[in-house]
């Protein structure tokens, strides 16, 4: 069974084997503190640890775009990918977001990330527009109604 837990400063080393580990420890701590305050740049923000059998297998990052729309970004540890943790974790994060009152989930997925594209389609997201990310990479925008 997958469970989600809010991160705390004691989790800073648990980000190993994820893209978050490319950040400095101080940057990770800053991100964790923002998550603990549930705020980044004036918007709701939270990182939840994805746990399976009491082991952290990854993280779900939640960021509010408005009072109704939220993005959920999965980050499963590289050595544990392909085992369904992303699907189960994001499914739980979507339920959590709905309990918080969000009615729409959004995701931006790189066009060169077939695993994430498949994950979001399996979770019932609809493919929206194609555009460029902030760093100029082609992405798909996915949307899902949480009602």
Short mmCIF file of N, CA and C in Angstrom, two decimals, residues 24-102:
data_model
loop_
_atom_site.label_atom_id
_atom_site.label_comp_id
_atom_site.label_asym_id
_atom_site.label_seq_id
_atom_site.Cartn_x
_atom_site.Cartn_y
_atom_site.Cartn_z
N UNK A 24 21.72 21.70 -4.68
CA UNK A 24 22.59 21.67 -3.52
C UNK A 24 21.76 21.29 -2.29
N UNK A 25 22.41 20.89 -1.23
CA UNK A 25 21.68 20.54 -0.01
C UNK A 25 20.91 21.76 0.51
N UNK A 26 21.51 22.94 0.43
CA UNK A 26 20.83 24.14 0.89
C UNK A 26 19.59 24.42 0.03
N UNK A 27 19.67 24.21 -1.28
CA UNK A 27 18.50 24.40 -2.14
C UNK A 27 17.39 23.40 -1.79
N UNK A 28 17.78 22.15 -1.51
CA UNK A 28 16.79 21.15 -1.11
C UNK A 28 16.15 21.54 0.22
N UNK A 29 16.96 22.00 1.17
CA UNK A 29 16.41 22.43 2.46
C UNK A 29 15.44 23.60 2.29
N UNK A 30 15.79 24.54 1.44
CA UNK A 30 14.91 25.68 1.16
C UNK A 30 13.58 25.19 0.58
N UNK A 31 13.64 24.25 -0.36
CA UNK A 31 12.44 23.69 -0.97
C UNK A 31 11.60 22.96 0.09
N UNK A 32 12.24 22.21 0.96
CA UNK A 32 11.54 21.51 2.03
C UNK A 32 10.87 22.50 2.98
N UNK A 33 11.56 23.57 3.33
CA UNK A 33 10.98 24.58 4.22
C UNK A 33 9.76 25.24 3.58
N UNK A 34 9.84 25.50 2.28
CA UNK A 34 8.68 26.06 1.58
C UNK A 34 7.52 25.06 1.64
N UNK A 35 7.83 23.79 1.46
CA UNK A 35 6.79 22.76 1.53
C UNK A 35 6.18 22.71 2.92
N UNK A 36 7.01 22.82 3.94
CA UNK A 36 6.50 22.80 5.32
C UNK A 36 5.60 24.01 5.60
N UNK A 37 5.90 25.16 4.96
CA UNK A 37 5.06 26.36 5.08
C UNK A 37 3.86 26.28 4.12
N UNK A 38 3.94 25.31 3.19
CA UNK A 38 2.92 25.10 2.16
C UNK A 38 2.75 26.33 1.28
N UNK A 39 3.90 26.94 0.96
CA UNK A 39 3.84 28.13 0.13
C UNK A 39 5.14 28.33 -0.64
N UNK A 40 4.99 28.61 -1.93
CA UNK A 40 6.11 28.99 -2.80
C UNK A 40 5.62 30.13 -3.68
N UNK A 41 6.34 31.24 -3.61
CA UNK A 41 6.01 32.43 -4.42
C UNK A 41 4.53 32.81 -4.32
N UNK A 42 3.99 32.73 -3.11
CA UNK A 42 2.61 33.16 -2.86
C UNK A 42 1.54 32.15 -3.19
N UNK A 43 1.91 30.95 -3.65
CA UNK A 43 0.93 29.92 -4.00
C UNK A 43 1.13 28.68 -3.13
N UNK A 44 0.05 27.91 -2.99
CA UNK A 44 0.15 26.66 -2.26
C UNK A 44 1.18 25.76 -2.93
N UNK A 45 2.03 25.16 -2.11
CA UNK A 45 3.09 24.26 -2.57
C UNK A 45 3.34 23.24 -1.48
N UNK A 46 3.46 21.98 -1.87
CA UNK A 46 3.76 20.94 -0.90
C UNK A 46 4.44 19.77 -1.60
N UNK A 47 5.40 19.18 -0.91
CA UNK A 47 6.02 17.95 -1.40
C UNK A 47 5.66 16.84 -0.44
N UNK A 48 5.17 15.76 -1.00
CA UNK A 48 4.79 14.60 -0.21
C UNK A 48 5.71 13.43 -0.55
N UNK A 49 6.21 12.76 0.48
CA UNK A 49 7.01 11.56 0.27
C UNK A 49 6.06 10.42 -0.07
N UNK A 50 6.43 9.65 -1.09
CA UNK A 50 5.68 8.47 -1.49
C UNK A 50 6.34 7.28 -0.80
N UNK A 51 5.59 6.60 0.06
CA UNK A 51 6.16 5.51 0.86
C UNK A 51 5.48 4.19 0.52
N UNK A 52 6.30 3.17 0.39
CA UNK A 52 5.82 1.81 0.18
C UNK A 52 6.53 0.94 1.20
N UNK A 53 5.77 0.26 2.02
CA UNK A 53 6.31 -0.58 3.09
C UNK A 53 7.34 0.18 3.93
N UNK A 54 6.96 1.41 4.31
CA UNK A 54 7.75 2.29 5.17
C UNK A 54 9.07 2.76 4.54
N UNK A 55 9.23 2.58 3.24
CA UNK A 55 10.42 3.05 2.52
C UNK A 55 9.99 4.17 1.57
N UNK A 56 10.75 5.27 1.56
CA UNK A 56 10.46 6.36 0.62
C UNK A 56 10.92 5.92 -0.76
N UNK A 57 9.97 5.87 -1.69
CA UNK A 57 10.27 5.45 -3.06
C UNK A 57 10.26 6.63 -4.03
N UNK A 58 9.81 7.78 -3.56
CA UNK A 58 9.77 8.96 -4.41
C UNK A 58 9.00 10.08 -3.74
N UNK A 59 8.61 11.06 -4.56
CA UNK A 59 7.96 12.27 -4.06
C UNK A 59 6.91 12.75 -5.04
N UNK A 60 5.92 13.45 -4.53
CA UNK A 60 4.91 14.13 -5.33
C UNK A 60 4.96 15.60 -4.96
N UNK A 61 5.18 16.43 -5.93
CA UNK A 61 5.22 17.87 -5.73
C UNK A 61 3.88 18.45 -6.18
N UNK A 62 3.22 19.20 -5.31
CA UNK A 62 1.94 19.82 -5.62
C UNK A 62 2.11 21.33 -5.64
N UNK A 63 1.60 21.96 -6.69
CA UNK A 63 1.71 23.41 -6.83
C UNK A 63 0.40 23.95 -7.38
N UNK A 64 -0.19 24.91 -6.67
CA UNK A 64 -1.46 25.49 -7.09
C UNK A 64 -1.25 26.59 -8.11
N UNK A 65 -1.99 26.51 -9.20
CA UNK A 65 -1.98 27.58 -10.21
C UNK A 65 -3.10 28.58 -9.95
N UNK A 66 -4.14 28.11 -9.30
CA UNK A 66 -5.27 28.97 -8.92
C UNK A 66 -5.97 28.27 -7.76
N UNK A 67 -7.10 28.81 -7.34
CA UNK A 67 -7.78 28.16 -6.22
C UNK A 67 -8.43 26.85 -6.64
N UNK A 68 -8.51 26.58 -7.95
CA UNK A 68 -9.14 25.36 -8.45
C UNK A 68 -8.19 24.42 -9.19
N UNK A 69 -7.05 24.92 -9.67
CA UNK A 69 -6.15 24.12 -10.52
C UNK A 69 -4.83 23.87 -9.81
N UNK A 70 -4.42 22.60 -9.84
CA UNK A 70 -3.18 22.20 -9.19
C UNK A 70 -2.37 21.32 -10.13
N UNK A 71 -1.05 21.46 -10.06
CA UNK A 71 -0.14 20.56 -10.77
C UNK A 71 0.41 19.56 -9.77
N UNK A 72 0.54 18.33 -10.21
CA UNK A 72 1.16 17.29 -9.40
C UNK A 72 2.29 16.70 -10.24
N UNK A 73 3.50 16.78 -9.71
CA UNK A 73 4.66 16.29 -10.44
C UNK A 73 5.28 15.12 -9.69
N UNK A 74 5.26 13.93 -10.30
CA UNK A 74 5.87 12.78 -9.65
C UNK A 74 7.38 12.75 -9.85
N UNK A 75 8.08 12.28 -8.84
CA UNK A 75 9.54 12.08 -8.93
C UNK A 75 9.86 10.80 -8.16
N UNK A 76 9.89 9.70 -8.89
CA UNK A 76 10.19 8.40 -8.29
C UNK A 76 11.70 8.18 -8.39
N UNK A 77 12.27 7.57 -7.37
CA UNK A 77 13.71 7.30 -7.39
C UNK A 77 14.06 6.49 -8.63
N UNK A 78 15.13 6.89 -9.29
CA UNK A 78 15.50 6.28 -10.57
C UNK A 78 15.64 4.77 -10.49
N UNK A 79 16.22 4.26 -9.40
CA UNK A 79 16.43 2.82 -9.26
C UNK A 79 15.14 2.05 -8.99
N UNK A 80 14.03 2.76 -8.72
CA UNK A 80 12.76 2.10 -8.39
C UNK A 80 11.67 2.35 -9.42
N UNK A 81 12.02 2.94 -10.54
CA UNK A 81 11.02 3.25 -11.57
C UNK A 81 10.56 1.96 -12.26
N UNK A 82 9.37 2.04 -12.85
CA UNK A 82 8.83 0.90 -13.59
C UNK A 82 8.12 -0.12 -12.70
N UNK A 83 7.89 0.21 -11.45
CA UNK A 83 7.24 -0.72 -10.51
C UNK A 83 5.83 -0.28 -10.12
N UNK A 84 5.34 0.80 -10.75
CA UNK A 84 4.00 1.27 -10.46
C UNK A 84 3.90 2.30 -9.35
N UNK A 85 5.03 2.69 -8.75
CA UNK A 85 4.99 3.65 -7.66
C UNK A 85 4.51 5.03 -8.13
N UNK A 86 4.88 5.42 -9.34
CA UNK A 86 4.44 6.71 -9.88
C UNK A 86 2.93 6.75 -10.03
N UNK A 87 2.37 5.69 -10.60
CA UNK A 87 0.93 5.61 -10.79
C UNK A 87 0.20 5.64 -9.45
N UNK A 88 0.61 4.77 -8.53
CA UNK A 88 -0.05 4.69 -7.23
C UNK A 88 0.13 5.98 -6.42
N UNK A 89 1.33 6.55 -6.47
CA UNK A 89 1.59 7.78 -5.74
C UNK A 89 0.81 8.95 -6.29
N UNK A 90 0.79 9.08 -7.61
CA UNK A 90 0.05 10.20 -8.18
C UNK A 90 -1.46 10.02 -8.01
N UNK A 91 -1.93 8.80 -8.07
CA UNK A 91 -3.35 8.55 -7.82
C UNK A 91 -3.72 9.02 -6.40
N UNK A 92 -2.88 8.71 -5.42
CA UNK A 92 -3.13 9.17 -4.05
C UNK A 92 -3.01 10.69 -3.95
N UNK A 93 -2.06 11.28 -4.66
CA UNK A 93 -1.89 12.74 -4.64
C UNK A 93 -3.10 13.43 -5.27
N UNK A 94 -3.68 12.84 -6.30
CA UNK A 94 -4.89 13.40 -6.92
C UNK A 94 -6.05 13.36 -5.93
N UNK A 95 -6.18 12.27 -5.19
CA UNK A 95 -7.22 12.17 -4.16
C UNK A 95 -7.01 13.23 -3.07
N UNK A 96 -5.76 13.41 -2.68
CA UNK A 96 -5.40 14.41 -1.67
C UNK A 96 -5.76 15.81 -2.16
N UNK A 97 -5.41 16.11 -3.41
CA UNK A 97 -5.71 17.43 -3.98
C UNK A 97 -7.21 17.67 -4.03
N UNK A 98 -7.97 16.64 -4.35
CA UNK A 98 -9.43 16.78 -4.38
C UNK A 98 -9.96 17.08 -2.98
N UNK A 99 -9.41 16.41 -1.95
CA UNK A 99 -9.82 16.68 -0.57
C UNK A 99 -9.50 18.11 -0.16
N UNK A 100 -8.42 18.67 -0.74
CA UNK A 100 -8.06 20.05 -0.46
C UNK A 100 -8.96 21.05 -1.16
N UNK A 101 -9.80 20.57 -2.07
CA UNK A 101 -10.75 21.43 -2.75
C UNK A 101 -10.42 21.76 -4.20
N UNK A 102 -9.36 21.20 -4.73
CA UNK A 102 -9.02 21.45 -6.13
C UNK A 102 -9.94 20.64 -7.03
#
